[in-house]
Structures are given as C-alpha cells and as structure tokens.
Amino acid sequence: MIKLTAFKSVPPFAQGLVRDLRVRWALEEVGIPYEEELLGQGDGDAPAYRAIEDDGFTLFESGAIVLRIAEQSEALMPRDEAGRSKTVQWMFAALNSVEPAIQNLFAVDVFYVEEAWAKARRPGAEAFVKLKLAPLTKRLQTREYLEDRFTAGDLMMVTVLRNLRHTDLVSGDPALSAYVARCEARPAFQRALKAQLAAFEREAVAA
Amino acid sequence: MIKLTAFKSVPPFAQGLVRDLRVRWALEEVGIPYEEELLGQGDGDAPAYRAIEDDGFTLFESGAIVLRIAEQSEALMPRDEAGRSKTVQWMFAALNSVEPAIQNLFAVDVFYVEEAWAKARRPGAEAFVKLKLAPLTKRLQTREYLEDRFTAGDLMMVTVLRNLRHTDLVSGDPALSAYVARCEARPAFQRALKAQLAAFEREAVAA
C-alpha cells in the first residue's frame, strides 16, 4: 500500500494548495488506493511532506512522484513516445518555468506583504507572471488541454495556477480560468481536494 | 540527427550558464551527436532556445529533454525501477526546489542589483538559498554523488549550483564545491561547456 505523507495542519492561505494535492490527484485519476501519514510541521526532514512509500523505497518531490504514478497508467500519460515526452515537457514547464514566477508573486503578496521591498517588487513580480502565462493563454484559447487530452502535465499546471487564486490573473483570463475549472471539475480532483482539506478539518476539531 | 537550438550570443554573466548546457552535457555523456541551430534573442518563440528536434517532434524544457536523453542510456540513469525514480527525484529537486531559490538570488544580485528593493530583499533571498543547500551539503559530505553513482540528477543539480558562481555559497562550502568540481571534471561536461562558449566566441568574432 502506498503511503502518502502530508501535514496535519497548515495556515488557511495554504489549504488546498499544499503539494501533496498533486500526488493525491494523480493517485485518484489512476485509481490507486493510498493511506496517509500526517505529520506536524516540525516532524522529520523538510521534504517529508512530499514523501511516498512504494515497493519499499521512499520518494520525495511531487514532480517525481506524479511522474512515477503517471508511468503506471494511460489515464495520466499516453503510451506513445511523443505523447509521453510532451506530458513530461508540460510537467517541467509547470514546475520549472511557471511555478517559480508564481511562487515569487505569492511570497510578495502573502509572506512579505508588510515589507516595503515587497511593495516595490510587486509590479515586476506580477509582470513576470504575466509573461509566463501569456503563451499558456494563447495555447488554451483553442484547446481544452495543453495537448489533445488531459495528462499529468495539465494536473501539474493546474495545481501551479491555483497559487494565483488570491489575484485575478487566472480568474480574469477567460481561457485560463475555463481551463482550470475544466480540470478542477474532474471527480478525481474533487476527491483529492476533499481528502487534503478533510485532514485539516479533523485536526482543527481535535485541537 | 538531433537539432539543439541555442542562443547566438548572451551577456557575459550568462555565458556558461545558459540552459542548453544541460542538454549538450547529457548528449555528450550518452554519446549522441547533434547539430546546433543558433538563434538571435528575438527569433521565434520564447522557449525555442531550449528546443530539440528528434524523431520529427520538437520538445522544449531542459528537464524534459534531459530526461528523454537519460532514458536512452544507462550512462545517465540506472535501469532498475528504484534507481530510475531516484534519478528523476533529484532532477525535480534541482529544478523545482533548489533552482527557484537560486534564480531569485541571481535576479537580486545581477538583474536588479541597482534597485533599493533588491538590497532589502537580499538577506532573505540568501537565507532561503542556504536553507535549500543545507540538506545537499549534509548528503554530499559522505558521498560523491547524490546517489551511488553519477546520474542525470547530478547533471541537473550541478548546472543549477553553477548559478551561484558569483557568490561564495558553493565555493566556500567544501562538500558542495568538491561535488561541483568532481562533476565538472567529467570530459562530457568539458566538451559541452566548450561547445556553448565556442558559439558565443564565433559570434563575437563575426560581430
């Protein structure tokens, strides 16, 4: 049985955004059951919240875990060489090109919102996010998914774009907001989100 | 024949750091010949400088390209399931956990060095890099590579760490600097670096 490690609780701004959501979603799409181990923020090593145990070894990094799951089922990745490479391409695009820009804006807006430098930095940080979103918007104006069908690349991109929910950069963009809504409407996403939030709710009741 | 797309010229601070170095290095490790197409900064779509053409399709994102190359040879990735997953794990760790922190410091130190907000931001940006480097330092104090042998995970991590060459964060850390030097001493890396720089030198002579 796969064991997913996640946080017992996180601040409200992070609920529904923690990276184990990606892994839960992938497991739900593929139909692999899992058990969860919930850790306090101070428990264990830093990457523990992204760890998964499977076949006797532990893996961290949500990208690597989702790719491993995707390789086990056509539900998340086509079997042909080109379809497979394109899925991996969009996963890296989400995590290495789009997410750093969005994390940067998120930090300015959430973690450092009271700092004078963050106010001065914000226009540049927002402009950089827009630069990264522009080709996605263009592409998604004429397609439902990044390629011809839903893949792990969309799964990753949507979890990245969700980190802009405190802005209108996605909600104010018809192509991007329709894309995110389309992917979030998937039953597997709904189950994954519910599972992440349920853990936080149990902890809040227990506290 | 694989076609690698790269820039004709970049500013000195970026020479030896442009992401096509990763792809050149991977191709050299595996022993796959390639031809290069050099583009001006304004040519084509933004991701073109990371594109590769192979079997009739174009791929961008250096992470996806290197993984595709790694899958073709044991030189960059063990064949067993656990070794494969660990390689992919370190690739994502390099690109999604370590690189964003380093990019942020690089931006503060290079692109925005004259801005008042960058001076105020620098201590926090540096502290975040140190937080990301600490587990790597610990791990590399007792090992030559991130796992038992050189893999595409090391290739990616080293190209990320090279973006700290303007600081003493790697050069002042015995474990990390020995690790980077060990990987950079590989003949495949030396050939890749020489090839990237040679293109810039040809352009400088022609200009």
Coordinates of C-alpha atoms in Angstrom, one line a residue:
Chain A
M1 CA 0.0 0.0 0.0
I2 CA 1.3 3.4 -0.9
K3 CA 1.8 5.8 2.0
L4 CA 1.4 9.5 1.4
T5 CA 2.9 11.8 3.9
A6 CA 1.2 15.2 4.4
F7 CA 0.9 17.9 7.0
K8 CA -1.6 17.7 9.9
S9 CA -2.4 21.3 9.5
V10 CA -1.4 24.4 7.6
P11 CA -2.5 28.1 7.7
P12 CA -5.7 28.9 5.8
F13 CA -3.9 30.6 2.9
A14 CA -2.2 27.2 2.1
Q15 CA -5.2 24.9 2.5
G16 CA -6.0 23.4 -0.9
L17 CA -2.6 24.4 -2.2
V18 CA -0.2 22.0 -0.4
R19 CA 1.8 19.9 -2.8
D20 CA 0.5 16.6 -1.6
L21 CA -2.7 17.6 -3.5
R22 CA -0.8 16.8 -6.7
V23 CA 0.0 13.3 -5.6
R24 CA -3.5 12.6 -4.2
W25 CA -5.0 13.8 -7.5
A26 CA -2.7 11.6 -9.6
L27 CA -3.5 8.6 -7.4
E28 CA -7.2 9.3 -7.8
E29 CA -7.0 9.6 -11.6
V30 CA -5.2 6.3 -11.8
G31 CA -7.4 4.6 -9.2
I32 CA -4.6 3.6 -6.8
P33 CA -5.6 3.5 -3.2
Y34 CA -3.3 5.0 -0.6
E35 CA -3.0 5.6 3.1
E36 CA -1.9 8.8 4.6
E37 CA 0.5 9.6 7.4
L38 CA 0.0 13.1 8.9
L39 CA 3.0 15.0 10.3
G40 CA 3.3 18.1 12.4
Q41 CA 5.3 20.9 10.8
G42 CA 8.3 20.1 13.0
D43 CA 8.4 16.4 12.4
G44 CA 11.1 14.8 10.4
D45 CA 13.1 16.1 7.5
A46 CA 11.8 19.0 5.4
P47 CA 10.9 17.0 2.3
A48 CA 8.8 14.5 4.3
Y49 CA 5.5 16.2 3.4
R50 CA 6.1 15.2 -0.2
A51 CA 7.2 11.7 0.5
I52 CA 5.6 8.5 -0.6
E53 CA 6.5 4.9 0.2
D54 CA 6.0 2.3 -2.5
D55 CA 7.7 -1.0 -3.1
G56 CA 10.0 -0.4 -0.1
F57 CA 11.5 2.9 -1.2
T58 CA 10.7 6.5 -0.3
L59 CA 10.5 9.2 -2.9
F60 CA 10.2 12.9 -2.4
E61 CA 9.5 15.8 -4.9
S62 CA 5.9 15.9 -6.1
G63 CA 7.0 16.1 -9.7
A64 CA 8.9 12.8 -9.4
I65 CA 6.1 11.1 -7.5
V66 CA 3.4 12.2 -10.0
L67 CA 5.6 11.1 -12.9
R68 CA 6.1 7.7 -11.3
I69 CA 2.3 7.3 -10.9
A70 CA 1.7 8.5 -14.5
E71 CA 4.0 5.9 -15.9
Q72 CA 1.8 3.2 -14.4
S73 CA -1.4 4.2 -16.3
E74 CA -2.6 5.7 -19.6
A75 CA -5.0 7.7 -17.5
L76 CA -2.3 10.3 -17.0
M77 CA 0.1 9.8 -19.9
P78 CA -0.2 8.5 -23.4
R79 CA 1.8 5.3 -24.1
D80 CA 3.5 6.5 -27.3
E81 CA 6.9 8.1 -27.3
A82 CA 5.8 11.6 -28.4
G83 CA 2.8 11.7 -26.1
R84 CA 4.9 10.6 -23.2
S85 CA 7.6 13.2 -23.9
K86 CA 5.0 16.0 -24.3
T87 CA 3.5 15.1 -20.9
V88 CA 6.9 15.3 -19.3
Q89 CA 7.6 18.6 -21.1
W90 CA 4.4 20.2 -19.6
M91 CA 5.2 18.8 -16.1
F92 CA 8.6 20.5 -16.3
A93 CA 7.1 23.7 -17.8
A94 CA 4.7 23.9 -14.9
L95 CA 7.3 23.3 -12.2
N96 CA 10.4 24.9 -13.6
S97 CA 9.1 27.8 -15.8
V98 CA 5.7 28.8 -14.4
E99 CA 5.8 27.9 -10.7
P100 CA 8.9 29.9 -9.8
A101 CA 7.4 33.1 -11.1
I102 CA 4.1 32.4 -9.3
Q103 CA 5.9 31.4 -6.1
N104 CA 7.7 34.7 -6.2
L105 CA 4.5 36.7 -6.5
F106 CA 2.9 34.6 -3.8
A107 CA 5.7 35.3 -1.5
V108 CA 5.5 39.1 -2.2
D109 CA 1.7 39.0 -1.6
V110 CA 1.4 36.6 1.3
F111 CA 4.6 36.0 3.2
Y112 CA 6.2 39.5 2.8
V113 CA 3.1 41.7 2.2
E114 CA 4.1 44.0 5.1
E115 CA 7.6 44.6 3.9
A116 CA 8.5 47.8 2.0
W117 CA 10.7 45.9 -0.5
A118 CA 7.7 43.6 -1.4
K119 CA 5.6 46.6 -2.4
A120 CA 8.4 47.9 -4.6
R121 CA 9.0 44.4 -6.0
R122 CA 5.3 43.6 -6.8
P123 CA 4.9 45.2 -10.2
G124 CA 7.9 43.4 -11.6
A125 CA 6.9 40.1 -10.0
E126 CA 3.4 40.4 -11.5
A127 CA 4.8 41.3 -14.9
F128 CA 7.0 38.2 -14.8
V129 CA 4.0 36.0 -14.0
K130 CA 2.1 37.6 -16.9
L131 CA 5.0 36.9 -19.2
K132 CA 4.9 33.2 -18.2
L133 CA 1.1 33.0 -18.5
A134 CA 0.8 34.6 -22.0
P135 CA 1.8 31.6 -24.0
L136 CA -0.5 29.4 -21.9
T137 CA -3.4 31.7 -22.5
K138 CA -2.7 31.7 -26.3
R139 CA -2.5 27.9 -26.4
L140 CA -5.6 27.3 -24.3
Q141 CA -7.7 29.7 -26.4
T142 CA -8.0 27.0 -29.0
R143 CA -7.7 23.8 -26.9
E144 CA -9.2 22.2 -23.9
Y145 CA -5.9 20.8 -22.6
L146 CA -2.2 21.5 -23.2
E147 CA -2.2 18.6 -25.6
D148 CA -5.0 16.7 -27.2
R149 CA -6.2 15.1 -23.9
F150 CA -5.8 15.5 -20.1
T151 CA -2.4 14.4 -18.9
A152 CA -0.2 14.7 -15.8
G153 CA 1.1 17.9 -17.5
D154 CA -2.4 19.5 -17.0
L155 CA -2.6 18.1 -13.5
M156 CA 0.7 19.8 -12.6
M157 CA -0.1 23.1 -14.4
V158 CA -3.5 23.5 -12.7
T159 CA -2.0 22.9 -9.2
V160 CA 0.6 25.6 -10.1
L161 CA -2.1 28.1 -11.4
R162 CA -4.2 27.6 -8.2
N163 CA -1.5 29.5 -6.4
L164 CA -2.8 32.6 -8.1
R165 CA -6.3 32.3 -6.5
H166 CA -5.6 35.4 -4.4
T167 CA -5.2 37.5 -7.7
D168 CA -7.3 38.0 -10.8
L169 CA -4.5 36.7 -13.1
V170 CA -6.3 33.5 -13.8
S171 CA -9.9 34.4 -12.8
G172 CA -9.8 37.4 -15.1
D173 CA -8.5 35.4 -18.0
P174 CA -11.3 33.5 -19.8
A175 CA -9.1 30.9 -21.4
L176 CA -7.1 30.1 -18.3
S177 CA -10.0 30.2 -15.9
A178 CA -12.0 27.9 -18.1
Y179 CA -9.1 25.5 -18.3
V180 CA -8.6 25.4 -14.6
A181 CA -12.3 25.0 -13.9
R182 CA -12.4 22.2 -16.5
C183 CA -9.6 20.3 -14.8
E184 CA -10.9 21.0 -11.3
A185 CA -14.3 19.6 -12.3
R186 CA -12.8 16.2 -12.7
P187 CA -14.1 13.8 -10.0
A188 CA -10.5 12.7 -9.2
F189 CA -9.5 16.3 -8.4
Q190 CA -12.6 16.8 -6.2
R191 CA -11.8 13.7 -4.2
A192 CA -8.2 14.7 -3.8
L193 CA -9.0 18.2 -2.6
K194 CA -11.6 16.9 -0.2
A195 CA -9.1 14.5 1.2
Q196 CA -6.5 17.2 1.8
L197 CA -9.0 19.5 3.4
A198 CA -10.5 16.7 5.5
A199 CA -7.2 16.1 7.2
F200 CA -7.0 19.8 8.2
E201 CA -10.6 19.8 9.4
R202 CA -10.1 16.7 11.6
E203 CA -7.1 18.4 13.1
A204 CA -9.0 21.6 13.8
V205 CA -11.8 19.7 15.5
A206 CA -9.2 17.7 17.6
A207 CA -7.3 20.9 18.6
Chain B
M1 CA 20.1 13.9 -36.3
I2 CA 19.1 15.8 -33.1
K3 CA 19.0 19.5 -33.5
L4 CA 19.7 21.6 -30.5
T5 CA 18.6 25.2 -30.5
A6 CA 20.7 27.7 -28.6
F7 CA 21.4 31.5 -28.5
K8 CA 23.9 33.1 -30.8
S9 CA 25.1 35.3 -28.0
V10 CA 24.3 36.2 -24.4
P11 CA 25.7 38.7 -22.0
P12 CA 29.0 37.6 -20.2
F13 CA 27.2 36.9 -16.9
A14 CA 25.1 34.2 -18.6
Q15 CA 27.9 32.6 -20.6
G16 CA 28.4 29.0 -19.4
L17 CA 25.0 29.1 -17.6
V18 CA 22.5 29.0 -20.4
R19 CA 20.2 26.0 -20.1
D20 CA 21.2 24.4 -23.4
L21 CA 24.4 23.4 -21.5
R22 CA 22.3 20.8 -19.7
V23 CA 21.2 19.3 -23.0
R24 CA 24.7 19.4 -24.5
W25 CA 26.1 17.7 -21.4
A26 CA 23.5 14.9 -21.5
L27 CA 24.1 14.3 -25.2
E28 CA 27.9 14.2 -24.6
E29 CA 27.5 11.7 -21.6
V30 CA 25.4 9.4 -23.7
G31 CA 27.5 9.9 -26.9
I32 CA 24.7 11.1 -29.1
P33 CA 25.9 13.5 -31.9
Y34 CA 23.9 16.7 -32.5
E35 CA 23.8 19.7 -34.7
E36 CA 23.1 23.2 -33.4
E37 CA 20.9 26.0 -34.7
L38 CA 21.8 29.3 -33.2
L39 CA 19.1 32.0 -32.8
G40 CA 19.2 35.7 -32.1
Q41 CA 17.4 36.7 -28.9
G42 CA 14.4 38.0 -30.8
D43 CA 14.0 35.0 -33.1
G44 CA 11.0 32.7 -32.8
D45 CA 9.0 31.8 -29.7
A46 CA 10.4 32.2 -26.3
P47 CA 11.0 28.6 -25.5
A48 CA 12.9 28.0 -28.7
Y49 CA 16.3 28.2 -27.1
R50 CA 15.6 25.0 -25.2
A51 CA 14.1 23.1 -28.1
I52 CA 15.4 19.9 -29.6
E53 CA 14.2 18.1 -32.7
D54 CA 14.3 14.4 -32.6
D55 CA 12.2 11.8 -34.5
G56 CA 10.1 14.5 -36.0
F57 CA 8.9 16.3 -32.9
T58 CA 10.1 19.3 -31.0
L59 CA 10.5 19.3 -27.3
F60 CA 11.2 22.2 -25.0
E61 CA 12.1 22.5 -21.3
S62 CA 15.6 21.4 -20.5
G63 CA 14.3 19.0 -17.8
A64 CA 12.1 17.1 -20.2
I65 CA 14.8 16.9 -22.9
V66 CA 17.5 15.7 -20.5
L67 CA 15.1 13.0 -19.1
R68 CA 14.3 11.9 -22.6
I69 CA 18.0 11.5 -23.3
A70 CA 18.7 9.8 -20.0
E71 CA 16.0 7.2 -20.8
Q72 CA 18.0 6.1 -23.8
S73 CA 21.2 5.2 -21.9
E74 CA 22.4 3.7 -18.6
A75 CA 25.1 6.4 -18.7
L76 CA 22.7 8.9 -17.1
M77 CA 20.2 6.7 -15.3
P78 CA 20.2 3.2 -13.8
R79 CA 17.8 0.8 -15.4
D80 CA 16.1 -0.5 -12.3
E81 CA 12.9 1.0 -11.0
A82 CA 14.3 2.5 -7.8
G83 CA 17.4 3.9 -9.5
R84 CA 15.3 5.4 -12.2
S85 CA 12.9 7.0 -9.8
K86 CA 15.7 8.4 -7.6
T87 CA 17.3 10.0 -10.7
V88 CA 14.0 11.7 -11.6
Q89 CA 13.6 12.7 -8.0
W90 CA 16.9 14.6 -8.0
M91 CA 16.2 16.2 -11.3
F92 CA 12.9 17.6 -9.9
A93 CA 14.7 18.6 -6.7
A94 CA 17.2 20.5 -8.7
L95 CA 14.7 22.3 -10.9
N96 CA 11.7 22.8 -8.6
S97 CA 13.2 23.1 -5.1
V98 CA 16.8 24.4 -5.5
E99 CA 16.8 26.4 -8.7
P100 CA 13.9 28.8 -7.9
A101 CA 15.7 29.9 -4.7
I102 CA 19.0 30.4 -6.6
Q103 CA 17.3 32.2 -9.5
N104 CA 15.7 34.5 -7.0
L105 CA 19.1 35.4 -5.5
F106 CA 20.6 35.6 -9.0
A107 CA 17.9 38.1 -10.0
V108 CA 18.6 40.2 -6.9
D109 CA 22.4 40.2 -7.5
V110 CA 22.5 40.5 -11.2
F111 CA 19.3 41.8 -12.9
Y112 CA 18.1 44.2 -10.1
V113 CA 21.3 44.9 -8.2
E114 CA 20.8 48.7 -8.6
E115 CA 17.3 48.6 -7.1
A116 CA 16.7 49.6 -3.5
W117 CA 14.2 46.7 -3.0
A118 CA 16.9 44.2 -4.1
K119 CA 19.2 45.4 -1.4
A120 CA 16.5 45.0 1.2
R121 CA 15.5 41.6 -0.2
R122 CA 19.0 40.1 -0.4
P123 CA 19.5 38.8 3.1
G124 CA 16.2 36.9 2.9
A125 CA 16.9 35.6 -0.6
E126 CA 20.3 34.4 0.5
A127 CA 19.0 32.7 3.7
F128 CA 16.4 30.8 1.5
V129 CA 19.2 29.6 -0.7
K130 CA 21.2 28.4 2.3
L131 CA 18.1 26.6 3.6
K132 CA 17.9 24.7 0.3
L133 CA 21.6 23.9 0.2
A134 CA 21.9 22.6 3.7
P135 CA 20.5 19.1 3.1
L136 CA 22.6 18.8 -0.1
T137 CA 25.8 19.7 1.9
K138 CA 24.9 17.2 4.5
R139 CA 24.3 14.5 2.0
L140 CA 27.4 15.2 0.0
Q141 CA 29.7 15.2 3.0
T142 CA 29.6 11.4 2.9
R143 CA 29.0 10.7 -0.8
E144 CA 30.5 11.5 -4.2
Y145 CA 27.1 11.9 -5.9
L146 CA 23.5 12.3 -4.8
E147 CA 23.0 8.6 -5.2
D148 CA 25.7 5.8 -5.5
R149 CA 26.8 6.9 -9.0
F150 CA 26.6 9.9 -11.3
T151 CA 23.2 10.3 -12.9
A152 CA 21.1 12.9 -14.7
G153 CA 20.1 14.1 -11.2
D154 CA 23.7 15.2 -10.6
L155 CA 23.9 16.8 -14.1
M156 CA 20.9 18.9 -13.3
M157 CA 21.9 19.8 -9.8
V158 CA 25.4 20.9 -10.9
T159 CA 24.0 23.2 -13.7
V160 CA 21.8 24.7 -11.1
L161 CA 24.5 25.2 -8.5
R162 CA 26.7 26.9 -11.1
N163 CA 24.3 29.9 -10.9
L164 CA 25.9 30.7 -7.6
R165 CA 29.4 31.2 -9.1
H166 CA 29.1 35.0 -8.3
T167 CA 28.8 34.1 -4.6
D168 CA 30.8 32.0 -2.1
L169 CA 27.8 29.8 -1.2
V170 CA 29.2 26.9 -3.2
S171 CA 32.9 27.9 -3.4
G172 CA 33.0 28.4 0.4
D173 CA 31.4 25.0 1.1
P174 CA 33.9 22.2 0.9
A175 CA 31.4 19.4 0.3
L176 CA 29.4 21.3 -2.4
S177 CA 32.5 22.8 -4.1
A178 CA 34.2 19.4 -4.3
Y179 CA 31.0 17.8 -5.7
V180 CA 30.6 20.5 -8.4
A181 CA 34.3 20.2 -9.3
R182 CA 34.0 16.4 -9.5
C183 CA 31.1 16.6 -11.9
E184 CA 32.6 19.5 -13.9
A185 CA 35.8 17.5 -14.4
R186 CA 33.9 14.9 -16.5
P187 CA 35.1 15.0 -20.1
A188 CA 31.5 15.2 -21.3
F189 CA 30.9 18.4 -19.2
Q190 CA 34.1 20.0 -20.6
R191 CA 33.0 19.3 -24.2
A192 CA 29.6 20.7 -23.5
L193 CA 30.8 23.8 -21.9
K194 CA 33.4 24.4 -24.7
A195 CA 30.6 23.9 -27.3
Q196 CA 28.4 26.5 -25.7
L197 CA 31.2 29.0 -25.3
A198 CA 32.5 28.4 -28.8
A199 CA 29.2 29.5 -30.3
F200 CA 29.4 32.8 -28.4
E201 CA 33.1 33.3 -29.4
R202 CA 32.3 32.8 -33.1
E203 CA 29.5 35.3 -32.9
A204 CA 31.8 37.8 -31.1
V205 CA 34.4 37.4 -33.9
A206 CA 31.8 37.8 -36.6
A207 CA 30.3 40.9 -34.9

